[in-house]
Coordinates of C-alpha atoms in Angstrom, one line a residue:
Chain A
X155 CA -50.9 52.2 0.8
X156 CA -53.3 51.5 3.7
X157 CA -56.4 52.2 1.4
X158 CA -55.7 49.6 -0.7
X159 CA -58.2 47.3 -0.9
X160 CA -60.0 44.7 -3.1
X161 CA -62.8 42.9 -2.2
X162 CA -63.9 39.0 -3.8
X163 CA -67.2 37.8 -3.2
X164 CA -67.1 34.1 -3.2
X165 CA -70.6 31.5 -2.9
X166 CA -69.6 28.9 -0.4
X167 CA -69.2 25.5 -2.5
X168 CA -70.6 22.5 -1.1
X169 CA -67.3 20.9 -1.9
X170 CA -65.7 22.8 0.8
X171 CA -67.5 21.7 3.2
X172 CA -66.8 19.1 5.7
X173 CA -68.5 16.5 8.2
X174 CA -68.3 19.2 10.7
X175 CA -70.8 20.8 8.5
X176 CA -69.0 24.0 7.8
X177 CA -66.0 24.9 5.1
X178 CA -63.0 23.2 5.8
X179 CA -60.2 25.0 6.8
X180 CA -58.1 24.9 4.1
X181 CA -60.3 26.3 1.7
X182 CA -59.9 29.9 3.3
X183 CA -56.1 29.4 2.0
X184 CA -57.8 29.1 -1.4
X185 CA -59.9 31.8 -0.7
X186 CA -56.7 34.0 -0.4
X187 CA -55.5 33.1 -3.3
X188 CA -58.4 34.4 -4.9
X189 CA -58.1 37.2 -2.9
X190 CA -55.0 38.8 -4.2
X191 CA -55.7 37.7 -8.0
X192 CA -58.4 39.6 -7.7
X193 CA -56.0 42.2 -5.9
X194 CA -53.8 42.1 -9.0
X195 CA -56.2 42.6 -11.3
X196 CA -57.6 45.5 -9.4
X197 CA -54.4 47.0 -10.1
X198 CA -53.9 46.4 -14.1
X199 CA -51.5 43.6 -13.5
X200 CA -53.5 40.3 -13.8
X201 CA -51.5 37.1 -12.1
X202 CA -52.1 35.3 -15.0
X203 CA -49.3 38.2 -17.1
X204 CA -46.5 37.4 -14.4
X205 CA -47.0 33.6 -14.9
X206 CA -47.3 33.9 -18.5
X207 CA -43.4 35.7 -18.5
X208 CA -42.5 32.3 -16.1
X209 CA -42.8 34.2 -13.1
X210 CA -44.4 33.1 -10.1
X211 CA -45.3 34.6 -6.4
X212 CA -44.2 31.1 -4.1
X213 CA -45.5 31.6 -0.9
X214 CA -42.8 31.8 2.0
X215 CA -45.2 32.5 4.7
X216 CA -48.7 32.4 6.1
X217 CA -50.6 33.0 9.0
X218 CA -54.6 32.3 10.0
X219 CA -56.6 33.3 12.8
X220 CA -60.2 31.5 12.3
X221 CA -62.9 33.0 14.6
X222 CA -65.9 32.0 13.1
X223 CA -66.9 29.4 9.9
X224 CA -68.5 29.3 7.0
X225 CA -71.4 27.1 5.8
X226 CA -72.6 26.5 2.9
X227 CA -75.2 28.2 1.4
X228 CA -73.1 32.0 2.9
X229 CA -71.5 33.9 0.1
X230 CA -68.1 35.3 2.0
X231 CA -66.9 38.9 1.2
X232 CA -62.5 38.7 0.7
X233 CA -61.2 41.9 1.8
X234 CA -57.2 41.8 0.5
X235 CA -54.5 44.6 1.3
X236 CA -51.0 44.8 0.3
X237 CA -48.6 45.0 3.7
X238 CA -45.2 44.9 1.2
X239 CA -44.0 45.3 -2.5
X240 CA -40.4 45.3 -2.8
X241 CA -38.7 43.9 -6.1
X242 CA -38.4 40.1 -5.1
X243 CA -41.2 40.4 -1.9
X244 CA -44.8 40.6 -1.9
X245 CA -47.1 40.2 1.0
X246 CA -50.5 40.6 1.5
X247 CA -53.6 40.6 4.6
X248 CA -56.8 38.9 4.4
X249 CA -60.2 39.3 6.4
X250 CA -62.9 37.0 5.2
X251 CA -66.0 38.5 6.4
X252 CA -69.7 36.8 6.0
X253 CA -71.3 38.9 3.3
X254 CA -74.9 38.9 5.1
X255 CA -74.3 39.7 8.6
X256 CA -70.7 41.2 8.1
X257 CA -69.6 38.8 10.8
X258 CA -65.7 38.7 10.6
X259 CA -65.1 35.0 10.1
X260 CA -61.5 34.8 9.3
X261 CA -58.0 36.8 9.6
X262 CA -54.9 36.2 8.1
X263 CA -51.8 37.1 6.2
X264 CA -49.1 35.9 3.3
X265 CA -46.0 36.4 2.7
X266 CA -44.3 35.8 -1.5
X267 CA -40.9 35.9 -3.0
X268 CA -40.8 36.0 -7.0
X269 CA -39.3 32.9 -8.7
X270 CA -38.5 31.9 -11.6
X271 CA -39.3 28.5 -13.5
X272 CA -36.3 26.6 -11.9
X273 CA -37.6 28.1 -8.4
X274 CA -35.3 30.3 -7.4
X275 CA -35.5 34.0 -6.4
X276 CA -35.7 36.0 -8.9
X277 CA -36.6 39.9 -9.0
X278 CA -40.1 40.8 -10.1
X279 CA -39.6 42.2 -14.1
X280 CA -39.3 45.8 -13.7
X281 CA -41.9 47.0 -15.9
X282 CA -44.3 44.7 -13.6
X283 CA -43.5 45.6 -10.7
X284 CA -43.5 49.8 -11.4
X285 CA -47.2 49.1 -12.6
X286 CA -47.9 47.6 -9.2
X287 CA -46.5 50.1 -7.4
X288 CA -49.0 52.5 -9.9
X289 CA -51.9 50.6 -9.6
X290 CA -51.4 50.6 -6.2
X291 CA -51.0 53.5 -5.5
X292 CA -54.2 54.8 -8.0
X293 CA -56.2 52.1 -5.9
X294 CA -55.5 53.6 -2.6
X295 CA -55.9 57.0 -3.8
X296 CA -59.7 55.7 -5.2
X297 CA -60.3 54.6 -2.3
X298 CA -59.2 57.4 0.0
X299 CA -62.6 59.0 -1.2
Chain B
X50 CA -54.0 -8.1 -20.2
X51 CA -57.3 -8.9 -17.7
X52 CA -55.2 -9.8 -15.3
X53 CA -53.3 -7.0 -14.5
X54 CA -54.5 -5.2 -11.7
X55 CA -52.4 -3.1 -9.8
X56 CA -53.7 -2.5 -5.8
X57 CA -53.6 0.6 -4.1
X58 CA -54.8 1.9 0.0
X59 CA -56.0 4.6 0.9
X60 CA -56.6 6.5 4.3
X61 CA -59.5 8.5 3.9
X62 CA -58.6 12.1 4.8
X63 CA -61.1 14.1 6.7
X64 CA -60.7 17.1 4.1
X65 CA -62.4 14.5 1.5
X66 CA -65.5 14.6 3.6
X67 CA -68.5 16.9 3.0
X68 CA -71.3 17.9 5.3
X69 CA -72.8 14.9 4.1
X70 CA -71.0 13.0 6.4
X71 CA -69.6 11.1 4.3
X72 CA -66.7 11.6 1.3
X73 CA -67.4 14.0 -1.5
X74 CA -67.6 12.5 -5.0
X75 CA -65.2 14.6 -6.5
X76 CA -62.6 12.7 -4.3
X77 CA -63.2 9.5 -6.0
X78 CA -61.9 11.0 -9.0
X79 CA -58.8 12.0 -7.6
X80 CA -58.1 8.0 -6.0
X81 CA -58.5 7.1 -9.9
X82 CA -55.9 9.1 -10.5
X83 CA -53.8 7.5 -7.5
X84 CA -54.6 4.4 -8.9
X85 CA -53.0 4.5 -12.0
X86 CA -50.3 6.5 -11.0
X87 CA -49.4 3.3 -8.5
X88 CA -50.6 1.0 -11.7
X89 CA -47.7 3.2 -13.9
X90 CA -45.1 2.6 -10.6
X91 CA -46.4 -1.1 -11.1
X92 CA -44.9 -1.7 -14.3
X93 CA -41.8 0.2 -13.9
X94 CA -42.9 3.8 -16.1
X95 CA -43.6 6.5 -13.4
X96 CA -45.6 8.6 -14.6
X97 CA -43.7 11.2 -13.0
X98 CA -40.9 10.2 -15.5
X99 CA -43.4 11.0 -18.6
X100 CA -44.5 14.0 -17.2
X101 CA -40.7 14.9 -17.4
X102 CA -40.3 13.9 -21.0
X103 CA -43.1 16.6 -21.7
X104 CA -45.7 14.3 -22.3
X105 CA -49.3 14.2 -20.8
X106 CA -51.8 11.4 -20.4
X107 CA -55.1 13.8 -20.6
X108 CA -58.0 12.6 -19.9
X109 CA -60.8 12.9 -22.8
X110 CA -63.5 10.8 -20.7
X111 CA -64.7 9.6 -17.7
X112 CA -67.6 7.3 -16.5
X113 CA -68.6 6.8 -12.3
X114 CA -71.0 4.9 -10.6
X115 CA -71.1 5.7 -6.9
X116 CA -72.4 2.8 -5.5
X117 CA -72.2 3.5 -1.4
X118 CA -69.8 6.0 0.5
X119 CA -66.2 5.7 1.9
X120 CA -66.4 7.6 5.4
X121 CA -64.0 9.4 7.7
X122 CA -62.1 6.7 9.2
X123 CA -62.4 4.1 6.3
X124 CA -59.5 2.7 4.3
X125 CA -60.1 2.4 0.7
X126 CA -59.0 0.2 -1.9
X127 CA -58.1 1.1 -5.4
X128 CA -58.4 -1.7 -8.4
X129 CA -56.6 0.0 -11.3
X130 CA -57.2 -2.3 -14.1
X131 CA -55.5 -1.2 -17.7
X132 CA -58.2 -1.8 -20.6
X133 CA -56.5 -0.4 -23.8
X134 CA -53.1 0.8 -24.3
X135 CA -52.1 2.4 -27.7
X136 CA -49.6 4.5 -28.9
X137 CA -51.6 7.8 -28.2
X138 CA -54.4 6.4 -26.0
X139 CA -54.6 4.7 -23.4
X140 CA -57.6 3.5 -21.2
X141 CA -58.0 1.9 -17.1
X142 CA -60.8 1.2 -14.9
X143 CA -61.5 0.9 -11.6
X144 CA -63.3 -0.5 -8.8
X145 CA -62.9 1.1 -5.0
X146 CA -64.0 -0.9 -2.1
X147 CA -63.9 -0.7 1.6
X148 CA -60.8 -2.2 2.8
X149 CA -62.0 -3.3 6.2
X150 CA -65.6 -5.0 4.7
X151 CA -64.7 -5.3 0.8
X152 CA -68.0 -3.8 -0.1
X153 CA -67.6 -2.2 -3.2
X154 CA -68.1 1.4 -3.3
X155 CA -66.8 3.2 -6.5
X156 CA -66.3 1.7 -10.5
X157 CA -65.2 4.2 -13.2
X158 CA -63.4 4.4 -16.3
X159 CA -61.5 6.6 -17.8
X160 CA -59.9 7.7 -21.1
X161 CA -56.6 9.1 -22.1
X162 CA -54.9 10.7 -25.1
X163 CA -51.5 11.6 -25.0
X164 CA -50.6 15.3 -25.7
X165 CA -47.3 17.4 -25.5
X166 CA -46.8 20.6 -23.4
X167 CA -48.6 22.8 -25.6
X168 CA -51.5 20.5 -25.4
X169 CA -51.8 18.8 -28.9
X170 CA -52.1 15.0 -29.6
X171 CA -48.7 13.1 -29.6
X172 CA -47.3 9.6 -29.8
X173 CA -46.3 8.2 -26.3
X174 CA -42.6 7.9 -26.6
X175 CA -41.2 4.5 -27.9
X176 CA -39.6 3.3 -25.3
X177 CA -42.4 4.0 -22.4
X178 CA -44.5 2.5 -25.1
X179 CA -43.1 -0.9 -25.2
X180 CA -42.4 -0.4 -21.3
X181 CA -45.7 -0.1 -20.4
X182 CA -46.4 -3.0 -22.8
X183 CA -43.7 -5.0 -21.1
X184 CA -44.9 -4.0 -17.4
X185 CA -48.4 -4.9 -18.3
X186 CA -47.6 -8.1 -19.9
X187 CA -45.4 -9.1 -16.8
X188 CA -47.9 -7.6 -14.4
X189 CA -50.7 -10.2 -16.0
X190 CA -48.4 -13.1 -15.6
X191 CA -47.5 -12.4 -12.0
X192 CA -51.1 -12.2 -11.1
X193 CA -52.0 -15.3 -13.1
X194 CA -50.4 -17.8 -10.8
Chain C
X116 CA -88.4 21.1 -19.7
X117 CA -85.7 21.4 -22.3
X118 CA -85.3 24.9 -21.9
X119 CA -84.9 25.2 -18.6
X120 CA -81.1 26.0 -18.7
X121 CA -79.2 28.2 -15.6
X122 CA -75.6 29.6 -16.2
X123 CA -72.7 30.3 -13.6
X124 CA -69.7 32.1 -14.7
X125 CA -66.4 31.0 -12.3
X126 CA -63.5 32.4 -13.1
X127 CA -60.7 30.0 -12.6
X128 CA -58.8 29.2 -9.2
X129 CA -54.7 29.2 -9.6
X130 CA -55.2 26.1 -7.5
X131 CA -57.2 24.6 -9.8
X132 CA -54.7 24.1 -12.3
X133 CA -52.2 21.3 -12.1
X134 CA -48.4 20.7 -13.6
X135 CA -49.9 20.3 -16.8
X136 CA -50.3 23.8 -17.3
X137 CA -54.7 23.9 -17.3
X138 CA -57.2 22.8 -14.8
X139 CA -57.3 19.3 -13.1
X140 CA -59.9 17.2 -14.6
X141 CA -61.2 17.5 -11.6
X142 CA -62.3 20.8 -10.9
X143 CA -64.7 20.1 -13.8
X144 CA -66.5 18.0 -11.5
X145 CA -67.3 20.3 -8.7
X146 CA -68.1 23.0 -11.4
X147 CA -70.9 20.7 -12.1
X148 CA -71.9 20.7 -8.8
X149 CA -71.9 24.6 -8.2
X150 CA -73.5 24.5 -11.7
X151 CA -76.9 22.5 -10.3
X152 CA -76.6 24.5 -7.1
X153 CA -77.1 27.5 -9.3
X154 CA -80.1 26.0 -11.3
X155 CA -81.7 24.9 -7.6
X156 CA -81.4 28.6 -6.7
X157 CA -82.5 30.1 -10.2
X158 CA -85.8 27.8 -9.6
X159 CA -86.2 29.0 -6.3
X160 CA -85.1 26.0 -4.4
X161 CA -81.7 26.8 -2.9
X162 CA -79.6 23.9 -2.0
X163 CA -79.0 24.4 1.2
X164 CA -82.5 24.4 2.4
X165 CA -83.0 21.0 1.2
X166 CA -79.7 20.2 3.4
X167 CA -81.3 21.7 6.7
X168 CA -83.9 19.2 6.2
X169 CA -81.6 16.5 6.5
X170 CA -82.0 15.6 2.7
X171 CA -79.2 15.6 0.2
X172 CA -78.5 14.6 -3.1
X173 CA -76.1 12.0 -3.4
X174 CA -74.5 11.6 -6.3
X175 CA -75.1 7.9 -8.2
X176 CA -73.7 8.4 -11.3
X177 CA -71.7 10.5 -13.4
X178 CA -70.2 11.0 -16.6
X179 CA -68.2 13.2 -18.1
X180 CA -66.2 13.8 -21.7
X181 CA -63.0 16.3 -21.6
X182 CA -62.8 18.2 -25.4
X183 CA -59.8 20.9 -24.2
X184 CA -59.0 22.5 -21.3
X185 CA -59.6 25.6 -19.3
X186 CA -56.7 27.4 -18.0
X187 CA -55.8 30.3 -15.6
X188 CA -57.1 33.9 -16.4
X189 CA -59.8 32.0 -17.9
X190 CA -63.8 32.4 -16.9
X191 CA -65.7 29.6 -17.7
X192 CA -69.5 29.7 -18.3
X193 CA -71.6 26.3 -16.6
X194 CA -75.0 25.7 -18.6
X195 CA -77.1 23.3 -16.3
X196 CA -79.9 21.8 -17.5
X197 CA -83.0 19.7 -15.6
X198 CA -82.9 16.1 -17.6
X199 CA -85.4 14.2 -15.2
X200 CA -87.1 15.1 -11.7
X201 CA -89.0 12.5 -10.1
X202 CA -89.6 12.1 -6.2
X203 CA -86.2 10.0 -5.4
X204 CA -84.1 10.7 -8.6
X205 CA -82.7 13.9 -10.5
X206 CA -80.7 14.3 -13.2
X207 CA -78.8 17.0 -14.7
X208 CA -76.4 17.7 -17.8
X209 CA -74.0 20.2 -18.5
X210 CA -72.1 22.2 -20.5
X211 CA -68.7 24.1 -19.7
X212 CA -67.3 26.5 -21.7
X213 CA -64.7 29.5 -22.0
X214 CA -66.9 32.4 -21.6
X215 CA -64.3 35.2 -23.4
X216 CA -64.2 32.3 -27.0
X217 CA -67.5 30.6 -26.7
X218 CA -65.5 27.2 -27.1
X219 CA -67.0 24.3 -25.7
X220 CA -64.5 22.4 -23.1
X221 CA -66.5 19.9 -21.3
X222 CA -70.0 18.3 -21.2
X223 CA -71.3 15.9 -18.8
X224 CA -74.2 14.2 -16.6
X225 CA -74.8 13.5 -13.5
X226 CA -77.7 11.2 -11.8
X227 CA -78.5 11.1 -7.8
X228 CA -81.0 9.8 -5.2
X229 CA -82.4 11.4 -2.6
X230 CA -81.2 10.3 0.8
X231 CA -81.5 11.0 4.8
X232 CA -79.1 11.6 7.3
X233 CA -78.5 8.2 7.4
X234 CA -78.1 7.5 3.6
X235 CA -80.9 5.5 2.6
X236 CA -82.5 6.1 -0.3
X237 CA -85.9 8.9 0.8
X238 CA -88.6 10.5 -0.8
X239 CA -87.6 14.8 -1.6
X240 CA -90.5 16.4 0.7
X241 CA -93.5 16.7 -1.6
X242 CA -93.6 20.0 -1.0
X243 CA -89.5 20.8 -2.3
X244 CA -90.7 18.2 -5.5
X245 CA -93.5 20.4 -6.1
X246 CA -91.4 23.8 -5.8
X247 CA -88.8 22.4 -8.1
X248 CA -91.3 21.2 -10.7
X249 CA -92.9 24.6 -10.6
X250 CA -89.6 26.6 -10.7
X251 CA -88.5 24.0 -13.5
X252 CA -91.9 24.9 -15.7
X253 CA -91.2 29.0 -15.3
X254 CA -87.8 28.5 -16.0
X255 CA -88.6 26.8 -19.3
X256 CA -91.4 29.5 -20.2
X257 CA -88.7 32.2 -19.2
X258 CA -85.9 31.0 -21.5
X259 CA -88.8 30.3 -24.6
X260 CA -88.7 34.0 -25.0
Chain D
X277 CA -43.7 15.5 26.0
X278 CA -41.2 17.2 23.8
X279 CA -40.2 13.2 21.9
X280 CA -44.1 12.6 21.0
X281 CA -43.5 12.7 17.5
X282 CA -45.6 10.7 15.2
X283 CA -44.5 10.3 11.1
X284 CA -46.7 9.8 8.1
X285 CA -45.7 9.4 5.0
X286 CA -47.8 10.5 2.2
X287 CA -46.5 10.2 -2.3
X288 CA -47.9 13.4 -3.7
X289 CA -50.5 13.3 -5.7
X290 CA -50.7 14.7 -9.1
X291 CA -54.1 16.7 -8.2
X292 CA -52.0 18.3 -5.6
X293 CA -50.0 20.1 -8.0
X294 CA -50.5 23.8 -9.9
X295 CA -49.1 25.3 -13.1
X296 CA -45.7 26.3 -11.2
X297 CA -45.0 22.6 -11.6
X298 CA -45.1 21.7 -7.8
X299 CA -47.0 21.1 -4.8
X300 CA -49.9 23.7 -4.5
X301 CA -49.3 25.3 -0.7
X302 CA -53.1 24.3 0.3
X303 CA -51.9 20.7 0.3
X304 CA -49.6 21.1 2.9
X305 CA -52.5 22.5 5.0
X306 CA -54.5 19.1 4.2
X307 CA -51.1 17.5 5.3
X308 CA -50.8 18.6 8.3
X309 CA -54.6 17.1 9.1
X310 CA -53.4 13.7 7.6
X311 CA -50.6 14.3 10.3
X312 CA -52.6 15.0 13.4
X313 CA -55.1 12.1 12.9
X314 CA -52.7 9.7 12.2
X315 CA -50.5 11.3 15.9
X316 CA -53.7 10.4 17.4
X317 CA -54.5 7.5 15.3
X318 CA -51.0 6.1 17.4
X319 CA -51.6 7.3 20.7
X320 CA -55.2 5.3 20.8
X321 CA -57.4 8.4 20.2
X322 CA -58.5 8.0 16.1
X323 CA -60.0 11.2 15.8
X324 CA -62.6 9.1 13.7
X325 CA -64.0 8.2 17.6
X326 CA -64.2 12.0 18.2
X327 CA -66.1 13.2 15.3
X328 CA -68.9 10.0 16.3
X329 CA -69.0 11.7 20.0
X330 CA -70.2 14.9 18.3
X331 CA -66.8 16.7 19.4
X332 CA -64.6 18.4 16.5
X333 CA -61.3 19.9 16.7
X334 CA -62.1 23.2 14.9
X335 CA -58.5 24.6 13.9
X336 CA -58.6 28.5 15.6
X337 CA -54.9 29.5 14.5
X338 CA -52.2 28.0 11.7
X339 CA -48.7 29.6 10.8
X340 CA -47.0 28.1 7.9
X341 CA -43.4 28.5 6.5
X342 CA -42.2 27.3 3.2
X343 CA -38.8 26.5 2.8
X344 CA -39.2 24.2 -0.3
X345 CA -41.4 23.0 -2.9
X346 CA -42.4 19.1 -3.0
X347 CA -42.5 17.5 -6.3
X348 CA -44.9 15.4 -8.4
X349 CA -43.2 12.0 -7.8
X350 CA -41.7 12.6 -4.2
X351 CA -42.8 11.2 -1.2
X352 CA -42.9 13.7 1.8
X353 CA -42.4 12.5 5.7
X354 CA -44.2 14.7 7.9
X355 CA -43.8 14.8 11.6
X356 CA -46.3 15.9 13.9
X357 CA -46.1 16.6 18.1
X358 CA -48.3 17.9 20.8
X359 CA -47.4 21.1 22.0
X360 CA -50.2 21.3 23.9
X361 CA -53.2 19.7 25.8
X362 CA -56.1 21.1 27.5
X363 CA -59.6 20.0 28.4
X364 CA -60.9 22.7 25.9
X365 CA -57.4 23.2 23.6
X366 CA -54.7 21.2 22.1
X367 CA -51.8 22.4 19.6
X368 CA -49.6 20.0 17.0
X369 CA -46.7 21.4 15.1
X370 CA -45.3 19.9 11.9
X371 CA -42.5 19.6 9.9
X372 CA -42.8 17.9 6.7
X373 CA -39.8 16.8 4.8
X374 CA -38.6 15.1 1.5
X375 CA -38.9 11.4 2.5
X376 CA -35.4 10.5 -0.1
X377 CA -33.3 13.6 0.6
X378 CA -34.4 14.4 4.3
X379 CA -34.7 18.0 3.2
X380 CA -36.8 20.0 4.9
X381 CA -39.8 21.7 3.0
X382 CA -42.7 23.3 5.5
X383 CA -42.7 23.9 8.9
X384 CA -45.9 24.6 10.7
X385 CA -48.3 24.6 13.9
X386 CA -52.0 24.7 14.3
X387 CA -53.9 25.5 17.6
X388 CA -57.5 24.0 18.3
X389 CA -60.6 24.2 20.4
X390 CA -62.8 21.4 21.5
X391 CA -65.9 22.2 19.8
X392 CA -69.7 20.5 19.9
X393 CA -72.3 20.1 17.1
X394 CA -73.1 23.6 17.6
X395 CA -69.8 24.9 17.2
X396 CA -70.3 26.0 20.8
X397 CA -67.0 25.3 22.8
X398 CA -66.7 22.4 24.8
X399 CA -65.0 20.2 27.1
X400 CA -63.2 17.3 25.8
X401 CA -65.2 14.3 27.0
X402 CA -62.9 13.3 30.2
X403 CA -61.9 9.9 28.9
X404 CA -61.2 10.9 26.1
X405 CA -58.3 13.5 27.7
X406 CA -57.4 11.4 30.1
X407 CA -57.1 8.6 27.2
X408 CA -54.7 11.3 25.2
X409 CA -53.0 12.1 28.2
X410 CA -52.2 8.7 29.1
X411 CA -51.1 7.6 25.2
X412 CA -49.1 10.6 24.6
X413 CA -47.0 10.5 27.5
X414 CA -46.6 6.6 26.7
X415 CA -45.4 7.7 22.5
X416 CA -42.8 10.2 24.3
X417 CA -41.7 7.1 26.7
X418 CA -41.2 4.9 23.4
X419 CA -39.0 7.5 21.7
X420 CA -37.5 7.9 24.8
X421 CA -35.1 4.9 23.6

């Protein structure tokens, strides 16, 4: 599953920015996020389908190693890998790279449990979670090439 | 009901800031909504508590003037002022100043319709209607003395 | 200068929605801001150059009317549009809508002043006035076809 | 230095919420900033006097783990200690918890570097240190009793 990768390209807002004049650090959490939408959708199973059958991927865990920031007026490249599919776990890693010197600005990783509405574990629906394990797998044959 | 302003403070939190320097607008909108959450708390309906009957207060429209800016550091205070109250609409302003200096920063208004989970136009419920009513009629008695 | 419209598609953040189910009225408002960011950079005037020369565009004003909501899995299309340019003030309106249906979800305006590092109220360089004026006429002849 | 612990207490804020119905996990990132300033807010420091000396905190590393969800409505306690201080470095961990139950939501810990204008690593100016030194071994006296 190593080749599976999606890439985000995201413009730096001004709103993320901060008086230190670069992005704040909590909007490479965001960034993430929109990492592994995009991940999902990559792989024919948009976020927005497991929400819609009151499913949701809480996040358990997270970790962040920033090296370098972000300012505004960079466009950042998301590069988003699934680590772990299992039928209640998902976990992903993350390198945010600076998409016109390549510079690797920031590192990190997520781990998810699937819950339901009331919050509590709950397994991924079956049907989703083979069609992840598909895409997935389609996606890191695509990209073996 | 002019006399039923409800107070809130706020730290300013270094995330709100921009490479301005100086807080980003877009947080201004969020201390609105601060301020008539503590304005709801005020008068004894939490919004939290309509929010769990189902029931949203949307907002349909919003006027700002930005006046000078809150800075990392400052304290800010919220002036939550309720200007219409009906049984699907319901209206505040507000006024943010500097807590340290009272220099006014911030007015706005905004505009809300009550709508159900699926998003339609309803009728606030009854009973928070003739709460609210009740708060805000206290509220402007307390303050008139 | 009335047809001197830019567009910015943005897909829609997870953590831009709220409880309610669809984005947070304020999302909306930085849209708007990476809206006029985009029509600075379609008239060949990106943002962030103004910001290395220790100008920015504060924000003075800003209104802004809600018709329905955007929601996640959505893309919304931004049209931002030039409504004044002189050499301390610029305006801009907008337009939001859902890119897949064409509906229209929000419109709004915003005013702002030129200031310097230390927020008073500055001139833009002449030579950034004239380059926006310029990129502002072409713009308008381009979009007449 | 182990009983330098310093609480702030923070009501959610509706904005802080997503379609799942709770807190979004990029607030509690934001969280643990309004915990560190106010730890040094106590121990004499405000970080607000940092950021005017051109010095920043730049966060280098953050783990987070979620136990629990906060809730439109709560209040959530967070509780934030050095674990670490350096001329160049210092670390905070955090634990934030439901402020009515006492349960315990997010746990966390975020390592910094002393950076200048540049972004260039720097010394902590030596009064400054020597003012963190002296206040945080003075907050772990007081909790001493």
């Amino acid at each position: 599953m190593d080749a599976a990768v999606v890439t985000a390209d995201i413009p730096v807002r001004f709103a993320e920015t901060d008086l230190m004049g670069v992005v704040h650090h909590s909007a490479y959490i965001v960034w993430f996020e929109v990492g592994r939408v995009a991940w999902m959708e990559a792989v024919g199973v948009p976020y927005a389908e497991i929400s819609q059958m009151d499913r949701h991927l809480a996040v358990t865990g997270m970790n962040v190693s920033f090296r370098a920031a972000a300012t505004f007026g960079d466009t950042v490249r998301i590069f988003t890998r699934l680590t772990q599919l299992r039928s209640r776990q998902i976990s992903f890693s993350y390198e945010i790279c600076n998409l016109a010197t390549g510079a690797l600005l920031v590192t990190g990783a997520s781990d998810h449990i699937c819950v339901d509405v009331d919050g509590r574990t709950a397994r991924l629906p079956q049907s989703i979670l083979e069609r992840l394990q598909h895409g997935a797998s389609i996606l890191a044959d695509d990209r073996a090439f």
